[in-house]
Amino acid sequence: MKKIPLHRLILWVFMGGLALVISYFVLFPQVWYCQWIDFSGFKKVNQHLYMSAKTPQRHLDKTNESIKEARQRITRLWGVPQGNAVVILCESTEEYYQYCHSSEGAGCSIGTPWGTSFIILNLDGLNVDVIAHEMCHDELFTRLGWWTTTRQIPQWFNEGLALMVDERFVSTTDSIQRYQAYKEACLSVSRGGQMVLDLDEISSMKGFFDGNETHVILAYMTAGTEVSRWLTNAERKQVPLLISRIKAGESFEDIYRRLDKD
Ligand SMILES: [Zn+2]
C-alpha cells in the first residue's frame, strides 16, 4: 500500500476540521454571533453581561438585580450555582432573532460543544422568572456538558426543572402545593383532560415545541406536573445527586426512577 506523506495527512485533517467548524456555524449561525459578541457593537458591562447599544442605562440596575435574585433561586434548587453563561440583553426583535435564531419566547439559552454558554434575553425577558428559567437550563448544561445533555436529558425534564425556578405559571415554592397547581393547570389547558401528552412524545425538542400554542403550553404544564411530582418524592437535594450519577455513567431513566422510589 502506498504511504501517504505526513504533510498531506496533516493538511487533510486540517481541512476536515475546518469544514466541520464552518458547517457547524452555517447550521447554527446564532452560535457564531454569540461567540463574537465582542465585535458586535453591544456594550460589554462585564465579562458575563452584554447590552444592546440601544438599551437605556436605567435597564442595567434592573438587569443586575434580576440576575442576583435569579441566582438565589438557582441556589435553592441546585446548591451553589456552577453555570457561567454570558447574558446578552437585546433591545429589538431583530437583535433577539440574530442571537437566539428564534423570535419565540422572552429568553433562550445556548450551550456549545466546547463548553461556553449564552443566555439571550429580549425586553420581555428582563425579569427574574425568565432569567432564572434560562439559568436553570444553563446549570444543567454546565454540569453535564453538551454531549450528555443532548443525548440523555429529555426535553420535558429540562423544561420542567426550569419551571421550578420560574414562577410565571405557578408561584408557590411549597412542593406539594406546586404539584397540585401544575396538575390543575394541566387539566385546565387540556380542557379537563381531553388532550393528554405522553412524556415520550415531549422528550425531544421537536416533540415539545413543534405544534400550536395549546400544544406547547400543554407540554410545559405536563413537564411542570411531572417534575414537581418527582420533586415531592425526591426532594430538591436530589437534583445534584441525579446529575452526579448521570456523570458517573448511569442512565437518566434509571436514576430518575430510582430517586422517585427512595
Ligand atoms: Zn426553557
CSV table of C-alpha atoms and ligand atoms in Angstrom, one decimal:
chain,number,residue,atom,x,y,z
A,1,MET,CA,0.0,0.0,0.0
A,2,LYS,CA,1.3,3.4,-0.9
A,3,LYS,CA,2.2,5.5,2.1
A,4,ILE,CA,0.5,8.9,2.4
A,5,PRO,CA,3.1,11.7,3.1
A,6,LEU,CA,2.7,13.2,6.6
A,7,HIS,CA,2.3,16.8,5.4
A,8,ARG,CA,-0.6,15.7,3.2
A,9,LEU,CA,-2.2,13.8,6.0
A,10,ILE,CA,-1.9,16.9,8.3
A,11,LEU,CA,-3.4,19.0,5.5
A,12,TRP,CA,-6.4,16.6,5.2
A,13,VAL,CA,-7.0,16.6,8.9
A,14,PHE,CA,-6.8,20.4,9.0
A,15,MET,CA,-9.2,20.8,6.0
A,16,GLY,CA,-11.6,18.2,7.5
A,17,GLY,CA,-11.6,20.1,10.9
A,18,LEU,CA,-12.1,23.4,9.1
A,19,ALA,CA,-15.0,22.0,7.1
A,20,LEU,CA,-16.6,20.7,10.3
A,21,VAL,CA,-16.2,24.1,12.0
A,22,ILE,CA,-17.6,26.0,9.0
A,23,SER,CA,-20.6,23.7,8.7
A,24,TYR,CA,-21.4,24.0,12.4
A,25,PHE,CA,-21.6,27.8,12.1
A,26,VAL,CA,-23.7,27.5,8.9
A,27,LEU,CA,-26.1,25.2,10.8
A,28,PHE,CA,-26.1,27.3,13.9
A,29,PRO,CA,-25.4,31.0,13.0
A,30,GLN,CA,-26.6,32.2,16.4
A,31,VAL,CA,-23.6,30.4,18.0
A,32,TRP,CA,-21.3,32.4,15.7
A,33,TYR,CA,-22.9,35.7,16.6
A,34,CYS,CA,-22.9,34.9,20.4
A,35,GLN,CA,-19.3,33.8,20.2
A,36,TRP,CA,-18.2,37.0,18.6
A,37,ILE,CA,-20.3,39.3,20.7
A,38,ASP,CA,-17.2,41.4,21.5
A,39,PHE,CA,-17.2,42.6,17.9
A,40,SER,CA,-20.9,43.3,17.6
A,41,GLY,CA,-21.3,46.8,18.9
A,42,PHE,CA,-23.0,45.5,22.1
A,43,LYS,CA,-21.9,47.2,25.3
A,44,LYS,CA,-19.7,45.0,27.5
A,45,VAL,CA,-20.9,45.6,31.0
A,46,ASN,CA,-18.7,42.9,32.5
A,47,GLN,CA,-17.4,39.5,31.4
A,48,HIS,CA,-20.8,38.0,31.8
A,49,LEU,CA,-23.2,40.7,30.6
A,50,TYR,CA,-23.6,42.5,27.3
A,51,MET,CA,-26.3,45.0,26.5
A,52,SER,CA,-27.5,46.3,23.2
A,53,ALA,CA,-26.1,49.7,22.3
A,54,LYS,CA,-29.7,50.9,22.2
A,55,THR,CA,-30.6,49.7,25.7
A,56,PRO,CA,-31.0,52.6,28.1
A,57,GLN,CA,-28.7,52.7,31.1
A,58,ARG,CA,-31.6,52.5,33.5
A,59,HIS,CA,-32.2,48.9,32.5
A,60,LEU,CA,-28.8,47.9,33.8
A,61,ASP,CA,-29.8,48.2,37.5
A,62,LYS,CA,-32.9,46.1,36.9
A,63,THR,CA,-30.8,43.5,35.0
A,64,ASN,CA,-28.3,43.2,37.7
A,65,GLU,CA,-31.0,42.9,40.4
A,66,SER,CA,-32.9,40.3,38.4
A,67,ILE,CA,-29.7,38.3,37.8
A,68,LYS,CA,-28.9,38.3,41.5
A,69,GLU,CA,-32.3,37.2,42.5
A,70,ALA,CA,-32.4,34.5,39.8
A,71,ARG,CA,-29.1,33.1,41.2
A,72,GLN,CA,-30.7,32.8,44.6
A,73,ARG,CA,-33.5,30.7,43.1
A,74,ILE,CA,-30.9,28.5,41.3
A,75,THR,CA,-29.1,28.1,44.6
A,76,ARG,CA,-32.3,26.9,46.3
A,77,LEU,CA,-32.8,24.2,43.7
A,78,TRP,CA,-29.2,23.3,42.8
A,79,GLY,CA,-26.9,24.4,45.6
A,80,VAL,CA,-24.0,26.7,44.7
A,81,PRO,CA,-24.5,27.7,41.0
A,82,GLN,CA,-21.9,26.5,38.6
A,83,GLY,CA,-23.4,28.0,35.4
A,84,ASN,CA,-21.4,30.8,34.0
A,85,ALA,CA,-23.3,31.9,30.9
A,86,VAL,CA,-22.8,35.2,29.2
A,87,VAL,CA,-26.0,37.2,29.3
A,88,ILE,CA,-26.9,39.1,26.2
A,89,LEU,CA,-29.6,41.6,26.6
A,90,CYS,CA,-31.3,42.6,23.3
A,91,GLU,CA,-33.4,45.7,22.7
A,92,SER,CA,-35.1,44.8,19.4
A,93,THR,CA,-36.7,41.7,18.0
A,94,GLU,CA,-34.1,41.7,15.2
A,95,GLU,CA,-31.3,41.6,17.7
A,96,TYR,CA,-33.0,38.8,19.6
A,97,TYR,CA,-33.5,36.8,16.4
A,98,GLN,CA,-29.9,37.2,15.5
A,99,TYR,CA,-28.6,35.8,18.8
A,100,CYS,CA,-31.3,33.3,19.5
A,101,HIS,CA,-32.3,32.2,16.0
A,102,SER,CA,-35.9,32.4,17.0
A,103,SER,CA,-38.4,35.1,17.7
A,104,GLU,CA,-40.3,32.9,20.2
A,105,GLY,CA,-40.3,33.5,23.9
A,106,ALA,CA,-38.7,36.1,26.1
A,107,GLY,CA,-35.4,34.3,26.5
A,108,CYS,CA,-33.3,31.4,25.3
A,109,SER,CA,-30.1,29.7,26.3
A,110,ILE,CA,-27.4,28.3,24.0
A,111,GLY,CA,-24.7,25.9,25.0
A,112,THR,CA,-21.8,25.0,22.7
A,113,PRO,CA,-20.0,21.7,22.4
A,114,TRP,CA,-16.8,23.4,23.6
A,115,GLY,CA,-18.5,24.5,26.8
A,116,THR,CA,-19.3,28.2,26.5
A,117,SER,CA,-22.9,29.2,27.0
A,118,PHE,CA,-25.1,32.2,26.5
A,119,ILE,CA,-28.4,33.4,27.8
A,120,ILE,CA,-30.2,35.7,25.4
A,121,LEU,CA,-33.0,38.0,26.6
A,122,ASN,CA,-35.4,40.3,24.8
A,123,LEU,CA,-37.1,43.1,26.7
A,124,ASP,CA,-39.8,40.9,28.0
A,125,GLY,CA,-37.1,38.7,29.4
A,126,LEU,CA,-35.8,41.3,31.7
A,127,ASN,CA,-37.3,39.8,34.9
A,128,VAL,CA,-36.3,37.2,37.5
A,129,ASP,CA,-38.6,34.4,36.1
A,130,VAL,CA,-37.2,34.4,32.6
A,131,ILE,CA,-33.6,34.8,33.8
A,132,ALA,CA,-33.9,32.0,36.4
A,133,HIS,CA,-35.6,29.7,33.8
A,134,GLU,CA,-32.7,30.2,31.4
A,135,MET,CA,-30.1,29.9,34.1
A,136,CYS,CA,-31.6,26.6,35.1
A,137,HIS,CA,-31.1,25.3,31.6
A,138,ASP,CA,-27.6,26.6,31.7
A,139,GLU,CA,-26.9,24.9,35.1
A,140,LEU,CA,-27.9,21.5,33.7
A,141,PHE,CA,-25.8,22.1,30.6
A,142,THR,CA,-22.7,23.3,32.6
A,143,ARG,CA,-22.8,20.3,34.9
A,144,LEU,CA,-23.4,17.6,32.3
A,145,GLY,CA,-21.9,19.2,29.2
A,146,TRP,CA,-23.3,19.5,25.7
A,147,TRP,CA,-22.9,15.8,24.7
A,148,THR,CA,-24.6,14.3,27.7
A,149,THR,CA,-27.3,16.9,27.9
A,150,THR,CA,-28.2,16.4,24.2
A,151,ARG,CA,-28.1,12.6,24.3
A,152,GLN,CA,-29.5,11.9,27.7
A,153,ILE,CA,-31.8,14.6,29.0
A,154,PRO,CA,-35.4,14.5,27.8
A,155,GLN,CA,-36.8,17.9,27.0
A,156,TRP,CA,-39.7,17.5,29.4
A,157,PHE,CA,-37.2,17.2,32.3
A,158,ASN,CA,-35.1,20.1,31.1
A,159,GLU,CA,-38.2,22.4,30.8
A,160,GLY,CA,-40.0,21.0,33.8
A,161,LEU,CA,-36.9,21.7,36.0
A,162,ALA,CA,-36.6,25.2,34.6
A,163,LEU,CA,-40.3,25.8,35.6
A,164,MET,CA,-39.4,25.1,39.2
A,165,VAL,CA,-37.5,28.4,39.4
A,166,ASP,CA,-39.8,30.2,37.0
A,167,GLU,CA,-42.9,31.5,38.8
A,168,ARG,CA,-44.9,32.7,35.8
A,169,PHE,CA,-47.3,29.8,35.8
A,170,VAL,CA,-47.2,28.6,39.4
A,171,SER,CA,-45.7,30.9,42.1
A,172,THR,CA,-45.8,28.8,45.2
A,173,THR,CA,-42.5,27.2,46.3
A,174,ASP,CA,-44.1,24.7,48.6
A,175,SER,CA,-43.5,21.4,46.7
A,176,ILE,CA,-47.0,19.8,47.4
A,177,GLN,CA,-48.9,22.9,46.5
A,178,ARG,CA,-46.8,23.4,43.4
A,179,TYR,CA,-47.5,19.9,42.2
A,180,GLN,CA,-51.2,20.4,42.8
A,181,ALA,CA,-51.2,23.8,41.0
A,182,TYR,CA,-49.4,22.3,37.9
A,183,LYS,CA,-51.9,19.4,37.9
A,184,GLU,CA,-54.8,21.8,37.9
A,185,ALA,CA,-53.1,24.0,35.2
A,186,CYS,CA,-52.6,20.9,33.1
A,187,LEU,CA,-56.3,19.9,33.4
A,188,SER,CA,-57.4,23.4,32.5
A,189,VAL,CA,-55.2,23.6,29.4
A,190,SER,CA,-56.3,20.1,28.3
A,191,ARG,CA,-59.9,21.1,28.9
A,192,GLY,CA,-60.4,18.6,31.6
A,193,GLY,CA,-58.0,16.0,30.3
A,194,GLN,CA,-59.4,15.8,26.7
A,195,MET,CA,-55.8,16.1,25.4
A,196,VAL,CA,-53.1,14.2,27.0
A,197,LEU,CA,-49.4,14.4,26.2
A,198,ASP,CA,-47.3,11.4,26.9
A,199,LEU,CA,-43.8,12.1,28.3
A,200,ASP,CA,-42.3,10.2,25.5
A,201,GLU,CA,-44.0,12.5,23.0
A,202,ILE,CA,-42.3,15.5,24.5
A,203,SER,CA,-38.9,14.1,25.2
A,204,SER,CA,-37.3,15.7,22.0
A,205,MET,CA,-37.1,19.4,21.2
A,206,LYS,CA,-39.3,18.8,18.2
A,207,GLY,CA,-41.9,16.9,20.1
A,208,PHE,CA,-42.0,19.6,22.8
A,209,PHE,CA,-42.0,22.7,20.7
A,210,ASP,CA,-43.5,21.7,17.3
A,211,GLY,CA,-47.2,22.3,17.4
A,212,ASN,CA,-49.7,25.1,18.0
A,213,GLU,CA,-49.7,27.3,21.1
A,214,THR,CA,-52.0,24.9,23.0
A,215,HIS,CA,-49.6,22.0,22.4
A,216,VAL,CA,-46.6,24.0,23.6
A,217,ILE,CA,-48.4,25.2,26.8
A,218,LEU,CA,-49.7,21.7,27.5
A,219,ALA,CA,-46.1,20.4,27.0
A,220,TYR,CA,-44.9,22.9,29.6
A,221,MET,CA,-47.7,22.1,32.0
A,222,THR,CA,-47.2,18.3,31.6
A,223,ALA,CA,-43.4,18.8,32.2
A,224,GLY,CA,-44.1,21.0,35.2
A,225,THR,CA,-46.6,18.5,36.6
A,226,GLU,CA,-44.1,15.6,36.2
A,227,VAL,CA,-41.1,17.3,37.6
A,228,SER,CA,-42.9,18.9,40.5
A,229,ARG,CA,-44.4,15.5,41.3
A,230,TRP,CA,-40.9,13.9,41.2
A,231,LEU,CA,-39.6,16.6,43.5
A,232,THR,CA,-42.3,16.0,46.1
A,233,ASN,CA,-40.7,12.5,46.4
A,234,ALA,CA,-37.2,13.2,45.5
A,235,GLU,CA,-36.7,16.5,47.4
A,236,ARG,CA,-34.6,19.3,45.9
A,237,LYS,CA,-31.3,17.9,47.2
A,238,GLN,CA,-31.8,15.0,44.8
A,239,VAL,CA,-31.3,17.2,41.7
A,240,PRO,CA,-27.5,17.5,42.2
A,241,LEU,CA,-27.5,13.8,43.1
A,242,LEU,CA,-29.3,12.9,39.9
A,243,ILE,CA,-26.7,14.9,37.9
A,244,SER,CA,-23.7,13.4,39.7
A,245,ARG,CA,-25.0,9.8,39.0
A,246,ILE,CA,-25.5,10.6,35.3
A,247,LYS,CA,-22.0,12.0,35.2
A,248,ALA,CA,-20.8,8.7,36.8
A,249,GLY,CA,-22.3,6.8,33.8
A,250,GLU,CA,-25.8,5.8,35.0
A,251,SER,CA,-28.7,6.5,32.6
A,252,PHE,CA,-31.1,9.3,33.2
A,253,GLU,CA,-34.0,6.8,33.1
A,254,ASP,CA,-32.6,4.5,35.8
A,255,ILE,CA,-31.5,7.1,38.2
A,256,TYR,CA,-34.7,9.3,37.8
A,257,ARG,CA,-36.9,6.3,38.6
A,258,ARG,CA,-34.7,5.1,41.5
A,259,LEU,CA,-34.8,8.5,43.2
A,260,ASP,CA,-38.5,8.6,42.7
A,261,LYS,CA,-38.9,5.4,44.8
A,262,ASP,CA,-36.3,6.3,47.5
B,1,ZN,ZN,-37.0,26.6,28.8
